[in-house]
Amino acid sequence: MSVLTTWVPLARAGKWLVWIVLAMGLSGCSKELLFHDLTERDANEIVGVLFGSSIESEKVVDPKGKSFSVRVLRSDLPRAVAVLRALGLPRSPRTNLNEVFPSSGFAPTPFEERVRYLFGLAQEIERTISMMTGVLETRVHVVTADGTSKLASLQEAKASVYVSYDDRYDIDALVPSIRQLVSDSIGGLDPIRVEVLAIPTRVDLKSVSELPIKRVLGVRIHRDDMALFLVEVSVLLGLLCMSMGLHFNFFRRQRAHHKARRGKPDGS
């Protein structure tokens, strides 16, 4: 009876410890929402960048199926934000024409038509430039001759391009291509009338992305999580050894008890 009274509390304590360890492990595996209302292209770009930085992420389709979200492990959230901020991701959304001039149901004025045209033109040029390697952010401002002005024949089209680029790339090789692209996209615009302002942005991913990932028993463990992982493994091994010891001690006592009962003479 004494063996059972000792075994039951220990077994219950072991179960509680196992549940505590599992809860600790699951708390580190829970995922947090990083971004939502993304296009599929932006979501794929973010997932790809995080994967290259050894950060596990997940692309999720929103319930309505019109946008996407990206989730990361709670423990990886600070590093994920740092990596994406360094690369200027996600990219700033392009303003819709309807947000500039909401449709009123009436025929647009010549001024509205001209502004819509220049706005759409600048947006398309910005979108094309942003696809160039090393470009983080871009803005394009276009000025063309006003056809209603008496001085229209004396006015010349011109454009200003702002480019924020990753300083690990050589932007000088792209400036002529950017200038030619803008010139070809706007009728009557001479390439020499296109001003390109290129501002370097320092991108240092070494401190946030080049962190060693170790493999322990085939499991990828980040360096920051190694201490917690070793504690959890040590606790589990301790519980396993304690459980095996208690089982062995229980069966040894039970066997000795049976032997003692068989050795007693009848009627004793």
PDB file of C-alpha atoms in Angstrom:
ATOM      1  CA  MET A   1       0.000   0.000   0.000  1.00  0.00           C
ATOM      2  CA  SER A   2       2.898   2.328   0.814  1.00  0.00           C
ATOM      3  CA  VAL A   3       4.288   1.841  -2.688  1.00  0.00           C
ATOM      4  CA  LEU A   4       1.028   2.909  -4.289  1.00  0.00           C
ATOM      5  CA  THR A   5       0.639   5.935  -2.036  1.00  0.00           C
ATOM      6  CA  THR A   6       4.143   7.037  -3.053  1.00  0.00           C
ATOM      7  CA  TRP A   7       3.715   6.264  -6.761  1.00  0.00           C
ATOM      8  CA  VAL A   8       0.406   8.065  -7.386  1.00  0.00           C
ATOM      9  CA  PRO A   9       1.502  11.583  -6.298  1.00  0.00           C
ATOM     10  CA  LEU A  10       4.758  11.265  -8.226  1.00  0.00           C
ATOM     11  CA  ALA A  11       2.941  10.125 -11.357  1.00  0.00           C
ATOM     12  CA  ARG A  12       0.562  13.043 -11.105  1.00  0.00           C
ATOM     13  CA  ALA A  13       3.454  15.479 -10.602  1.00  0.00           C
ATOM     14  CA  GLY A  14       5.219  14.016 -13.639  1.00  0.00           C
ATOM     15  CA  LYS A  15       2.123  14.533 -15.783  1.00  0.00           C
ATOM     16  CA  TRP A  16       1.859  18.154 -14.707  1.00  0.00           C
ATOM     17  CA  LEU A  17       5.522  18.768 -15.510  1.00  0.00           C
ATOM     18  CA  VAL A  18       5.061  17.256 -18.965  1.00  0.00           C
ATOM     19  CA  TRP A  19       2.106  19.549 -19.622  1.00  0.00           C
ATOM     20  CA  ILE A  20       4.093  22.575 -18.451  1.00  0.00           C
ATOM     21  CA  VAL A  21       6.996  21.747 -20.759  1.00  0.00           C
ATOM     22  CA  LEU A  22       4.638  21.216 -23.704  1.00  0.00           C
ATOM     23  CA  ALA A  23       2.955  24.543 -22.982  1.00  0.00           C
ATOM     24  CA  MET A  24       6.351  26.266 -22.971  1.00  0.00           C
ATOM     25  CA  GLY A  25       7.196  24.731 -26.320  1.00  0.00           C
ATOM     26  CA  LEU A  26       3.854  25.592 -27.881  1.00  0.00           C
ATOM     27  CA  SER A  27       4.041  29.188 -26.655  1.00  0.00           C
ATOM     28  CA  GLY A  28       7.206  29.663 -28.702  1.00  0.00           C
ATOM     29  CA  CYS A  29       5.608  28.093 -31.778  1.00  0.00           C
ATOM     30  CA  SER A  30       2.523  30.339 -31.898  1.00  0.00           C
ATOM     31  CA  LYS A  31       2.329  32.632 -34.914  1.00  0.00           C
ATOM     32  CA  GLU A  32       1.675  36.349 -35.026  1.00  0.00           C
ATOM     33  CA  LEU A  33       0.213  38.431 -37.854  1.00  0.00           C
ATOM     34  CA  LEU A  34       2.991  40.440 -39.485  1.00  0.00           C
ATOM     35  CA  PHE A  35       1.123  42.166 -42.353  1.00  0.00           C
ATOM     36  CA  HIS A  36      -2.344  41.993 -43.848  1.00  0.00           C
ATOM     37  CA  ASP A  37      -4.177  43.399 -46.889  1.00  0.00           C
ATOM     38  CA  LEU A  38      -1.212  42.584 -49.138  1.00  0.00           C
ATOM     39  CA  THR A  39      -1.231  41.748 -52.807  1.00  0.00           C
ATOM     40  CA  GLU A  40      -0.059  38.262 -53.683  1.00  0.00           C
ATOM     41  CA  ARG A  41       3.095  39.661 -55.245  1.00  0.00           C
ATOM     42  CA  ASP A  42       3.990  41.633 -52.091  1.00  0.00           C
ATOM     43  CA  ALA A  43       3.210  38.631 -49.885  1.00  0.00           C
ATOM     44  CA  ASN A  44       5.421  36.364 -52.002  1.00  0.00           C
ATOM     45  CA  GLU A  45       8.246  38.909 -51.913  1.00  0.00           C
ATOM     46  CA  ILE A  46       8.053  39.206 -48.134  1.00  0.00           C
ATOM     47  CA  VAL A  47       7.983  35.430 -47.642  1.00  0.00           C
ATOM     48  CA  GLY A  48      10.978  35.032 -49.967  1.00  0.00           C
ATOM     49  CA  VAL A  49      13.016  37.694 -48.172  1.00  0.00           C
ATOM     50  CA  LEU A  50      12.239  36.222 -44.749  1.00  0.00           C
ATOM     51  CA  PHE A  51      13.139  32.722 -45.919  1.00  0.00           C
ATOM     52  CA  GLY A  52      16.513  34.031 -47.118  1.00  0.00           C
ATOM     53  CA  SER A  53      17.035  35.473 -43.632  1.00  0.00           C
ATOM     54  CA  SER A  54      16.266  32.132 -41.906  1.00  0.00           C
ATOM     55  CA  ILE A  55      12.874  33.328 -40.682  1.00  0.00           C
ATOM     56  CA  GLU A  56       9.965  30.949 -41.056  1.00  0.00           C
ATOM     57  CA  SER A  57       6.844  32.650 -42.436  1.00  0.00           C
ATOM     58  CA  GLU A  58       3.459  31.694 -43.838  1.00  0.00           C
ATOM     59  CA  LYS A  59       1.348  33.311 -46.567  1.00  0.00           C
ATOM     60  CA  VAL A  60      -2.367  33.174 -45.766  1.00  0.00           C
ATOM     61  CA  VAL A  61      -5.260  34.010 -48.068  1.00  0.00           C
ATOM     62  CA  ASP A  62      -7.765  36.300 -46.380  1.00  0.00           C
ATOM     63  CA  PRO A  63     -11.355  35.032 -46.067  1.00  0.00           C
ATOM     64  CA  LYS A  64     -12.645  37.134 -48.963  1.00  0.00           C
ATOM     65  CA  GLY A  65      -9.830  35.925 -51.197  1.00  0.00           C
ATOM     66  CA  LYS A  66      -8.935  39.447 -52.350  1.00  0.00           C
ATOM     67  CA  SER A  67      -5.808  39.993 -50.256  1.00  0.00           C
ATOM     68  CA  PHE A  68      -3.107  38.098 -48.398  1.00  0.00           C
ATOM     69  CA  SER A  69      -1.542  38.091 -44.956  1.00  0.00           C
ATOM     70  CA  VAL A  70       1.872  37.004 -43.709  1.00  0.00           C
ATOM     71  CA  ARG A  71       2.396  35.319 -40.343  1.00  0.00           C
ATOM     72  CA  VAL A  72       5.639  34.572 -38.503  1.00  0.00           C
ATOM     73  CA  LEU A  73       6.567  32.832 -35.280  1.00  0.00           C
ATOM     74  CA  ARG A  74       6.171  35.043 -32.263  1.00  0.00           C
ATOM     75  CA  SER A  75       9.844  34.639 -31.423  1.00  0.00           C
ATOM     76  CA  ASP A  76      10.823  35.767 -34.945  1.00  0.00           C
ATOM     77  CA  LEU A  77       8.601  38.861 -35.033  1.00  0.00           C
ATOM     78  CA  PRO A  78      11.262  41.451 -34.010  1.00  0.00           C
ATOM     79  CA  ARG A  79      13.819  40.118 -36.496  1.00  0.00           C
ATOM     80  CA  ALA A  80      11.238  39.928 -39.280  1.00  0.00           C
ATOM     81  CA  VAL A  81      10.274  43.572 -38.759  1.00  0.00           C
ATOM     82  CA  ALA A  82      13.953  44.616 -38.752  1.00  0.00           C
ATOM     83  CA  VAL A  83      14.738  42.744 -41.975  1.00  0.00           C
ATOM     84  CA  LEU A  84      11.731  44.110 -43.862  1.00  0.00           C
ATOM     85  CA  ARG A  85      12.297  47.644 -42.610  1.00  0.00           C
ATOM     86  CA  ALA A  86      15.885  47.530 -43.850  1.00  0.00           C
ATOM     87  CA  LEU A  87      14.686  46.535 -47.321  1.00  0.00           C
ATOM     88  CA  GLY A  88      11.763  48.943 -47.440  1.00  0.00           C
ATOM     89  CA  LEU A  89       9.132  46.212 -47.488  1.00  0.00           C
ATOM     90  CA  PRO A  90       6.262  46.080 -47.983  1.00  0.00           C
ATOM     91  CA  ARG A  91       6.370  48.697 -50.693  1.00  0.00           C
ATOM     92  CA  SER A  92       4.153  51.733 -50.352  1.00  0.00           C
ATOM     93  CA  PRO A  93       0.796  51.182 -52.061  1.00  0.00           C
ATOM     94  CA  ARG A  94       0.113  53.161 -55.200  1.00  0.00           C
ATOM     95  CA  THR A  95      -2.714  55.664 -54.932  1.00  0.00           C
ATOM     96  CA  ASN A  96      -5.703  54.947 -57.078  1.00  0.00           C
ATOM     97  CA  LEU A  97      -6.884  57.518 -59.588  1.00  0.00           C
ATOM     98  CA  ASN A  98     -10.345  57.427 -58.062  1.00  0.00           C
ATOM     99  CA  GLU A  99      -8.822  58.577 -54.787  1.00  0.00           C
ATOM    100  CA  VAL A 100      -7.431  61.662 -56.496  1.00  0.00           C
ATOM    101  CA  PHE A 101     -10.602  62.555 -58.408  1.00  0.00           C
ATOM    102  CA  PRO A 102     -13.610  60.561 -57.246  1.00  0.00           C
ATOM    103  CA  SER A 103     -16.101  59.960 -60.000  1.00  0.00           C
ATOM    104  CA  SER A 104     -18.876  62.549 -59.754  1.00  0.00           C
ATOM    105  CA  GLY A 105     -21.024  61.193 -62.564  1.00  0.00           C
ATOM    106  CA  PHE A 106     -20.417  64.271 -64.717  1.00  0.00           C
ATOM    107  CA  ALA A 107     -18.066  64.709 -67.666  1.00  0.00           C
ATOM    108  CA  PRO A 108     -14.538  65.420 -66.381  1.00  0.00           C
ATOM    109  CA  THR A 109     -13.091  68.852 -66.996  1.00  0.00           C
ATOM    110  CA  PRO A 110      -9.978  69.277 -69.175  1.00  0.00           C
ATOM    111  CA  PHE A 111      -8.011  69.969 -65.997  1.00  0.00           C
ATOM    112  CA  GLU A 112      -9.152  66.704 -64.410  1.00  0.00           C
ATOM    113  CA  GLU A 113      -8.344  64.767 -67.568  1.00  0.00           C
ATOM    114  CA  ARG A 114      -4.846  66.257 -67.687  1.00  0.00           C
ATOM    115  CA  VAL A 115      -4.188  65.544 -64.004  1.00  0.00           C
ATOM    116  CA  ARG A 116      -5.473  61.993 -64.384  1.00  0.00           C
ATOM    117  CA  TYR A 117      -3.226  61.414 -67.359  1.00  0.00           C
ATOM    118  CA  LEU A 118      -0.096  62.778 -65.655  1.00  0.00           C
ATOM    119  CA  PHE A 119      -0.880  60.909 -62.446  1.00  0.00           C
ATOM    120  CA  GLY A 120      -1.405  57.581 -64.193  1.00  0.00           C
ATOM    121  CA  LEU A 121       1.720  58.131 -66.269  1.00  0.00           C
ATOM    122  CA  ALA A 122       3.845  58.853 -63.191  1.00  0.00           C
ATOM    123  CA  GLN A 123       2.428  55.804 -61.391  1.00  0.00           C
ATOM    124  CA  GLU A 124       3.316  53.491 -64.254  1.00  0.00           C
ATOM    125  CA  ILE A 125       6.844  54.903 -64.489  1.00  0.00           C
ATOM    126  CA  GLU A 126       7.294  54.519 -60.728  1.00  0.00           C
ATOM    127  CA  ARG A 127       6.088  50.930 -60.889  1.00  0.00           C
ATOM    128  CA  THR A 128       8.565  50.113 -63.655  1.00  0.00           C
ATOM    129  CA  ILE A 129      11.526  51.769 -61.902  1.00  0.00           C
ATOM    130  CA  SER A 130      10.704  50.014 -58.611  1.00  0.00           C
ATOM    131  CA  MET A 131      11.213  46.664 -60.356  1.00  0.00           C
ATOM    132  CA  MET A 132      14.879  47.465 -61.075  1.00  0.00           C
ATOM    133  CA  THR A 133      17.438  45.657 -58.964  1.00  0.00           C
ATOM    134  CA  GLY A 134      18.443  47.581 -55.857  1.00  0.00           C
ATOM    135  CA  VAL A 135      15.650  50.172 -56.000  1.00  0.00           C
ATOM    136  CA  LEU A 136      13.775  50.454 -52.694  1.00  0.00           C
ATOM    137  CA  GLU A 137      11.438  53.370 -53.333  1.00  0.00           C
ATOM    138  CA  THR A 138      10.794  55.809 -56.145  1.00  0.00           C
ATOM    139  CA  ARG A 139       8.731  58.888 -56.899  1.00  0.00           C
ATOM    140  CA  VAL A 140       8.187  60.550 -60.280  1.00  0.00           C
ATOM    141  CA  HIS A 141       6.938  64.093 -60.856  1.00  0.00           C
ATOM    142  CA  VAL A 142       6.009  65.071 -64.396  1.00  0.00           C
ATOM    143  CA  VAL A 143       5.399  68.574 -65.722  1.00  0.00           C
ATOM    144  CA  THR A 144       4.131  69.056 -69.267  1.00  0.00           C
ATOM    145  CA  ALA A 145       3.031  72.063 -71.252  1.00  0.00           C
ATOM    146  CA  ASP A 146      -0.494  73.298 -70.532  1.00  0.00           C
ATOM    147  CA  GLY A 147      -2.346  73.299 -73.850  1.00  0.00           C
ATOM    148  CA  THR A 148      -4.716  76.033 -72.666  1.00  0.00           C
ATOM    149  CA  SER A 149      -1.913  78.478 -71.935  1.00  0.00           C
ATOM    150  CA  LYS A 150      -0.816  81.080 -74.463  1.00  0.00           C
ATOM    151  CA  LEU A 151       2.778  80.259 -73.534  1.00  0.00           C
ATOM    152  CA  ALA A 152       2.385  76.538 -74.208  1.00  0.00           C
ATOM    153  CA  SER A 153       4.732  76.705 -77.191  1.00  0.00           C
ATOM    154  CA  LEU A 154       7.455  78.109 -74.924  1.00  0.00           C
ATOM    155  CA  GLN A 155       7.015  75.523 -72.175  1.00  0.00           C
ATOM    156  CA  GLU A 156       9.017  72.332 -72.206  1.00  0.00           C
ATOM    157  CA  ALA A 157       8.127  69.069 -70.559  1.00  0.00           C
ATOM    158  CA  LYS A 158      10.324  68.013 -67.675  1.00  0.00           C
ATOM    159  CA  ALA A 159      10.415  65.339 -65.013  1.00  0.00           C
ATOM    160  CA  SER A 160      12.014  64.760 -61.641  1.00  0.00           C
ATOM    161  CA  VAL A 161      12.738  61.261 -60.359  1.00  0.00           C
ATOM    162  CA  TYR A 162      13.544  60.427 -56.759  1.00  0.00           C
ATOM    163  CA  VAL A 163      15.131  57.023 -56.161  1.00  0.00           C
ATOM    164  CA  SER A 164      16.003  55.471 -52.821  1.00  0.00           C
ATOM    165  CA  TYR A 165      18.302  52.522 -53.449  1.00  0.00           C
ATOM    166  CA  ASP A 166      20.128  49.785 -51.596  1.00  0.00           C
ATOM    167  CA  ASP A 167      23.696  50.984 -51.132  1.00  0.00           C
ATOM    168  CA  ARG A 168      24.998  47.490 -51.863  1.00  0.00           C
ATOM    169  CA  TYR A 169      24.153  48.081 -55.536  1.00  0.00           C
ATOM    170  CA  ASP A 170      25.668  50.438 -58.101  1.00  0.00           C
ATOM    171  CA  ILE A 171      22.896  52.889 -58.976  1.00  0.00           C
ATOM    172  CA  ASP A 172      25.109  54.867 -61.379  1.00  0.00           C
ATOM    173  CA  ALA A 173      24.679  52.121 -63.953  1.00  0.00           C
ATOM    174  CA  LEU A 174      20.887  52.488 -63.735  1.00  0.00           C
ATOM    175  CA  VAL A 175      20.598  56.286 -63.894  1.00  0.00           C
ATOM    176  CA  PRO A 176      20.967  56.500 -67.721  1.00  0.00           C
ATOM    177  CA  SER A 177      18.374  53.742 -68.125  1.00  0.00           C
ATOM    178  CA  ILE A 178      15.981  55.533 -65.753  1.00  0.00           C
ATOM    179  CA  ARG A 179      16.434  58.808 -67.597  1.00  0.00           C
ATOM    180  CA  GLN A 180      15.816  57.152 -70.970  1.00  0.00           C
ATOM    181  CA  LEU A 181      12.788  55.265 -69.654  1.00  0.00           C
ATOM    182  CA  VAL A 182      11.137  58.452 -68.426  1.00  0.00           C
ATOM    183  CA  SER A 183      11.990  60.296 -71.641  1.00  0.00           C
ATOM    184  CA  ASP A 184      10.517  57.574 -73.839  1.00  0.00           C
ATOM    185  CA  SER A 185       7.355  57.392 -71.721  1.00  0.00           C
ATOM    186  CA  ILE A 186       6.533  61.096 -72.018  1.00  0.00           C
ATOM    187  CA  GLY A 187       6.048  62.574 -75.443  1.00  0.00           C
ATOM    188  CA  GLY A 188       8.252  65.560 -76.244  1.00  0.00           C
ATOM    189  CA  LEU A 189      10.502  65.081 -73.208  1.00  0.00           C
ATOM    190  CA  ASP A 190      14.218  65.402 -73.824  1.00  0.00           C
ATOM    191  CA  PRO A 191      16.412  63.080 -71.676  1.00  0.00           C
ATOM    192  CA  ILE A 192      18.446  66.078 -70.485  1.00  0.00           C
ATOM    193  CA  ARG A 193      15.225  67.481 -68.955  1.00  0.00           C
ATOM    194  CA  VAL A 194      14.940  64.459 -66.650  1.00  0.00           C
ATOM    195  CA  GLU A 195      16.523  65.008 -63.247  1.00  0.00           C
ATOM    196  CA  VAL A 196      17.345  61.885 -61.244  1.00  0.00           C
ATOM    197  CA  LEU A 197      17.987  62.242 -57.529  1.00  0.00           C
ATOM    198  CA  ALA A 198      19.443  58.990 -56.174  1.00  0.00           C
ATOM    199  CA  ILE A 199      19.702  58.684 -52.394  1.00  0.00           C
ATOM    200  CA  PRO A 200      21.540  55.658 -50.967  1.00  0.00           C
ATOM    201  CA  THR A 201      19.966  53.761 -48.091  1.00  0.00           C
ATOM    202  CA  ARG A 202      22.263  51.688 -45.940  1.00  0.00           C
ATOM    203  CA  VAL A 203      21.014  48.135 -45.732  1.00  0.00           C
ATOM    204  CA  ASP A 204      22.833  46.114 -43.086  1.00  0.00           C
ATOM    205  CA  LEU A 205      21.170  42.740 -42.746  1.00  0.00           C
ATOM    206  CA  LYS A 206      24.120  41.036 -41.125  1.00  0.00           C
ATOM    207  CA  SER A 207      23.007  41.782 -37.577  1.00  0.00           C
ATOM    208  CA  VAL A 208      19.432  40.619 -38.157  1.00  0.00           C
ATOM    209  CA  SER A 209      19.587  37.926 -40.797  1.00  0.00           C
ATOM    210  CA  GLU A 210      22.998  36.239 -40.732  1.00  0.00           C
ATOM    211  CA  LEU A 211      22.361  34.465 -37.455  1.00  0.00           C
ATOM    212  CA  PRO A 212      23.519  30.862 -37.183  1.00  0.00           C
ATOM    213  CA  ILE A 213      20.914  28.139 -37.349  1.00  0.00           C
ATOM    214  CA  LYS A 214      21.996  24.942 -35.629  1.00  0.00           C
ATOM    215  CA  ARG A 215      20.609  21.467 -36.116  1.00  0.00           C
ATOM    216  CA  VAL A 216      19.954  19.404 -33.013  1.00  0.00           C
ATOM    217  CA  LEU A 217      18.587  15.911 -33.625  1.00  0.00           C
ATOM    218  CA  GLY A 218      17.515  17.039 -37.097  1.00  0.00           C
ATOM    219  CA  VAL A 219      15.632  20.093 -35.768  1.00  0.00           C
ATOM    220  CA  ARG A 220      16.609  23.613 -36.905  1.00  0.00           C
ATOM    221  CA  ILE A 221      17.163  25.717 -33.794  1.00  0.00           C
ATOM    222  CA  HIS A 222      17.995  29.408 -33.826  1.00  0.00           C
ATOM    223  CA  ARG A 223      20.833  30.554 -31.622  1.00  0.00           C
ATOM    224  CA  ASP A 224      18.549  32.769 -29.552  1.00  0.00           C
ATOM    225  CA  ASP A 225      16.290  29.787 -28.817  1.00  0.00           C
ATOM    226  CA  MET A 226      19.081  27.332 -27.998  1.00  0.00           C
ATOM    227  CA  ALA A 227      19.039  27.983 -24.234  1.00  0.00           C
ATOM    228  CA  LEU A 228      15.280  27.435 -23.989  1.00  0.00           C
ATOM    229  CA  PHE A 229      15.548  24.330 -26.164  1.00  0.00           C
ATOM    230  CA  LEU A 230      18.276  22.837 -23.943  1.00  0.00           C
ATOM    231  CA  VAL A 231      16.210  23.563 -20.816  1.00  0.00           C
ATOM    232  CA  GLU A 232      13.153  21.870 -22.303  1.00  0.00           C
ATOM    233  CA  VAL A 233      15.185  18.850 -23.448  1.00  0.00           C
ATOM    234  CA  SER A 234      16.851  18.586 -20.021  1.00  0.00           C
ATOM    235  CA  VAL A 235      13.493  18.696 -18.240  1.00  0.00           C
ATOM    236  CA  LEU A 236      12.025  16.070 -20.568  1.00  0.00           C
ATOM    237  CA  LEU A 237      15.038  13.801 -20.116  1.00  0.00           C
ATOM    238  CA  GLY A 238      14.838  14.276 -16.345  1.00  0.00           C
ATOM    239  CA  LEU A 239      11.144  13.394 -16.358  1.00  0.00           C
ATOM    240  CA  LEU A 240      11.854  10.370 -18.534  1.00  0.00           C
ATOM    241  CA  CYS A 241      14.602   9.131 -16.224  1.00  0.00           C
ATOM    242  CA  MET A 242      12.445   9.758 -13.169  1.00  0.00           C
ATOM    243  CA  SER A 243       9.537   7.914 -14.727  1.00  0.00           C
ATOM    244  CA  MET A 244      11.729   4.947 -15.686  1.00  0.00           C
ATOM    245  CA  GLY A 245      13.239   4.876 -12.202  1.00  0.00           C
ATOM    246  CA  LEU A 246       9.835   4.962 -10.530  1.00  0.00           C
ATOM    247  CA  HIS A 247       8.538   2.229 -12.821  1.00  0.00           C
ATOM    248  CA  PHE A 248      11.582   0.080 -12.135  1.00  0.00           C
ATOM    249  CA  ASN A 249      11.346   0.664  -8.390  1.00  0.00           C
ATOM    250  CA  PHE A 250       7.605  -0.064  -8.406  1.00  0.00           C
ATOM    251  CA  PHE A 251       7.950  -3.350 -10.261  1.00  0.00           C
ATOM    252  CA  ARG A 252      10.963  -4.365  -8.139  1.00  0.00           C
ATOM    253  CA  ARG A 253       9.008  -3.801  -4.917  1.00  0.00           C
ATOM    254  CA  GLN A 254       5.961  -5.545  -6.357  1.00  0.00           C
ATOM    255  CA  ARG A 255       8.059  -8.541  -7.370  1.00  0.00           C
ATOM    256  CA  ALA A 256       9.706  -8.706  -3.952  1.00  0.00           C
ATOM    257  CA  HIS A 257       6.291  -8.461  -2.318  1.00  0.00           C
ATOM    258  CA  HIS A 258       4.986 -11.402  -4.399  1.00  0.00           C
ATOM    259  CA  LYS A 259       8.088 -13.460  -3.574  1.00  0.00           C
ATOM    260  CA  ALA A 260       7.645 -12.741   0.107  1.00  0.00           C
ATOM    261  CA  ARG A 261       3.987 -13.826  -0.024  1.00  0.00           C
ATOM    262  CA  ARG A 262       4.899 -17.057  -1.851  1.00  0.00           C
ATOM    263  CA  GLY A 263       7.590 -17.819   0.729  1.00  0.00           C
ATOM    264  CA  LYS A 264       5.258 -17.508   3.707  1.00  0.00           C
ATOM    265  CA  PRO A 265       3.855 -20.828   5.092  1.00  0.00           C
ATOM    266  CA  ASP A 266       0.134 -21.375   4.970  1.00  0.00           C
ATOM    267  CA  GLY A 267      -1.752 -20.107   7.967  1.00  0.00           C
ATOM    268  CA  SER A 268       0.982 -17.633   8.953  1.00  0.00           C
TER     269      SER A 268
END
